Coordinates of C-alpha atoms in Angstrom, one line a residue:
X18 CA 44.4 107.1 -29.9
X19 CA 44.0 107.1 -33.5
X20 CA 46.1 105.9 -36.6
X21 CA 45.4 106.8 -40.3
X22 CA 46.0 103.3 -42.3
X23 CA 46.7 104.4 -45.5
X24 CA 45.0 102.9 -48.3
X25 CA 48.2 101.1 -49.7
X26 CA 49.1 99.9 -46.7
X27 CA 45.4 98.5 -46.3
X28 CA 45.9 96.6 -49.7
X29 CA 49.5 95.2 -48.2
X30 CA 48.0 94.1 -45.5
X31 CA 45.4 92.1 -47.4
X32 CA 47.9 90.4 -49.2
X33 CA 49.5 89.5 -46.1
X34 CA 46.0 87.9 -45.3
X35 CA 45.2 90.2 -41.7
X36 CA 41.9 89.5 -41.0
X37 CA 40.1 92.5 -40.4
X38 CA 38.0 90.7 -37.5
X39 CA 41.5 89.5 -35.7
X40 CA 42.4 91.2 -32.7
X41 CA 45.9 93.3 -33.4
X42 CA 48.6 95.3 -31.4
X43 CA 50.7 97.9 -32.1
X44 CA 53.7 97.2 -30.1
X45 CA 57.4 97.2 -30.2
X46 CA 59.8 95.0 -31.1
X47 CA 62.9 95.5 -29.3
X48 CA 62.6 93.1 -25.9
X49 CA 60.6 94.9 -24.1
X50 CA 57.6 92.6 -24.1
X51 CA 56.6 88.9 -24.6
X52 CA 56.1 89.3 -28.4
X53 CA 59.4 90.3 -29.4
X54 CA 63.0 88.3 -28.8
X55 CA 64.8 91.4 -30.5
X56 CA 67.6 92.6 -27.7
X57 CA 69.9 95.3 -27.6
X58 CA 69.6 99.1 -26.6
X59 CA 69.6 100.0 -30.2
X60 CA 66.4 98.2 -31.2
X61 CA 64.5 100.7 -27.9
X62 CA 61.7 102.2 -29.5
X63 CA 63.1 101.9 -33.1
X64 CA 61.3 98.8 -33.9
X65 CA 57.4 98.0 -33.9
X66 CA 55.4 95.2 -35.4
X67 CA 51.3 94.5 -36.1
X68 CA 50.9 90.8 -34.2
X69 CA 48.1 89.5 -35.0
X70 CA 46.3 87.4 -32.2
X71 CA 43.0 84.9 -31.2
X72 CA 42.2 87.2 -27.8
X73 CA 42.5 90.3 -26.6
X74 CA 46.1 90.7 -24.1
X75 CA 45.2 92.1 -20.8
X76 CA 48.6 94.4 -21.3
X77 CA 47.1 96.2 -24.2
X78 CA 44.6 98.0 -23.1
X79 CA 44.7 101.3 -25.4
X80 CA 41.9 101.3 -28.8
X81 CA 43.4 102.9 -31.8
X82 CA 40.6 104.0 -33.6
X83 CA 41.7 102.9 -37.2
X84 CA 40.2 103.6 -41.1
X85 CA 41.0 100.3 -42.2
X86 CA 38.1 98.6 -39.2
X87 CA 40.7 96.4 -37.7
X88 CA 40.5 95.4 -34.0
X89 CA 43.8 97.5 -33.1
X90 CA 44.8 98.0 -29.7
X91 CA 48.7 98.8 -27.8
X92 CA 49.8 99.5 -24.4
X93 CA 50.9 102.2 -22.7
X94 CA 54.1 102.0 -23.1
X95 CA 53.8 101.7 -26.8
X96 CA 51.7 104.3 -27.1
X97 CA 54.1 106.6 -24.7
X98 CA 56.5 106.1 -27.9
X99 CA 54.2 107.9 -30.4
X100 CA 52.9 111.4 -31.1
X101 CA 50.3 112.9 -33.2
X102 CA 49.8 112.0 -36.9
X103 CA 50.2 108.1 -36.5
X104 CA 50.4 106.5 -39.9
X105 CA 51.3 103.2 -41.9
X106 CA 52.0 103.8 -45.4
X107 CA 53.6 101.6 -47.9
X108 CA 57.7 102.6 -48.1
X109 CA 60.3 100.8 -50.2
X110 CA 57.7 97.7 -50.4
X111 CA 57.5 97.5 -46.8
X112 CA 55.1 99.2 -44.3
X113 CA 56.1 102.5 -42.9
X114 CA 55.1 103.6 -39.1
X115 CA 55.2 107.1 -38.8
X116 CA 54.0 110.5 -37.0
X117 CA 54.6 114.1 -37.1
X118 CA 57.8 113.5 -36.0
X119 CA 58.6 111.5 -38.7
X120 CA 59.7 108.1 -39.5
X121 CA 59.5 105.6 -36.6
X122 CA 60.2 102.4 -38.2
X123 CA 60.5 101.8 -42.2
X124 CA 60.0 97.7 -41.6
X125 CA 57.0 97.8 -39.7
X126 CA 56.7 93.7 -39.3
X127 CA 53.5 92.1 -39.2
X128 CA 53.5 88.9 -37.0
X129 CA 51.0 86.0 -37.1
X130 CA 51.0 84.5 -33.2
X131 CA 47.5 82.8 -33.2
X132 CA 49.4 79.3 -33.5
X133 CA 52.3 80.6 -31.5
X134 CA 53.1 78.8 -28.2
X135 CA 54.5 81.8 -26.4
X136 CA 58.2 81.3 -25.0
X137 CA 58.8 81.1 -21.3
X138 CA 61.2 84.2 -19.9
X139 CA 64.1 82.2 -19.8
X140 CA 63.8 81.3 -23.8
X141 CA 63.3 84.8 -24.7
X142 CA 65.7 85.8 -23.1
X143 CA 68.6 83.3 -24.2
X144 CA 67.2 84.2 -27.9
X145 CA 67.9 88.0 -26.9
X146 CA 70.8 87.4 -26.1
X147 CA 72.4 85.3 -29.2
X148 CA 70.4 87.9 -31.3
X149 CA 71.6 91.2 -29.5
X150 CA 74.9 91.1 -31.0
X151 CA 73.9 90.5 -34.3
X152 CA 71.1 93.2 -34.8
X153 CA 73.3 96.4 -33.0

């Protein structure tokens, strides 16, 4: 798998401070895995994030080759949400995810979880819930 990091989104990412030696996923954010609290069937597939991590996640498994020489992996699932001509540009002064099929998510977040404490099932999802109403 391969994504073209566009050279204005590799400047907004420095700025951000992602360290190029970090490991990163691609992944959604929609509830459908421990990195997200986002609930609701509107946010399925319309939502991804960068989370930037200390270790590799055994779930993400996939390399995306990238321009910008980060450590950038997904999962299969993530990647089943994709096609050909992956991108992030900059877009309204926010990062842009796209492919040849066009936009997939105009606020493309980027998530520092290397001091995180990740949240047991039950808080996610009770956070899922009080938030599913609000973002659909």
């Amino acid at each position: 798998m391969k994504i073209n990091i566009k050279p204005e989104a590799k400047t907004y990412l420095d700025n951000k401070n992602v360290p190029t030696d970090a490991v990163i996923l691609l992944t959604t954010d929609d509830g459908s895995n421990k990195y997200s609290s986002l609930g609701g069937s509107c946010a399925i597939g319309d939502k991804f994030q960068l989370v930037i991590l200390n270790e590799a996640d055994p779930n993400y498994t996939i390399k995306v080759e990238n321009d910008a020489g980060y450590n950038l992996s997904t999962s299969e699932n993530d990647a089943d949400l994709t096609t050909n001509g992956l991108n992030i540009s900059v877009w309204h002064n926010a990062l842009a995810l796209k492919d040849n099929s066009g936009i997939l998510d105009g606020a493309l977040s980027v998530v520092d979880w290397r001091n995180v404490k990740p949240e047991t099932a039950a808080e996610r999802r009770e956070k899922m819930l009080s938030l599913g109403d609000k973002i659909c």
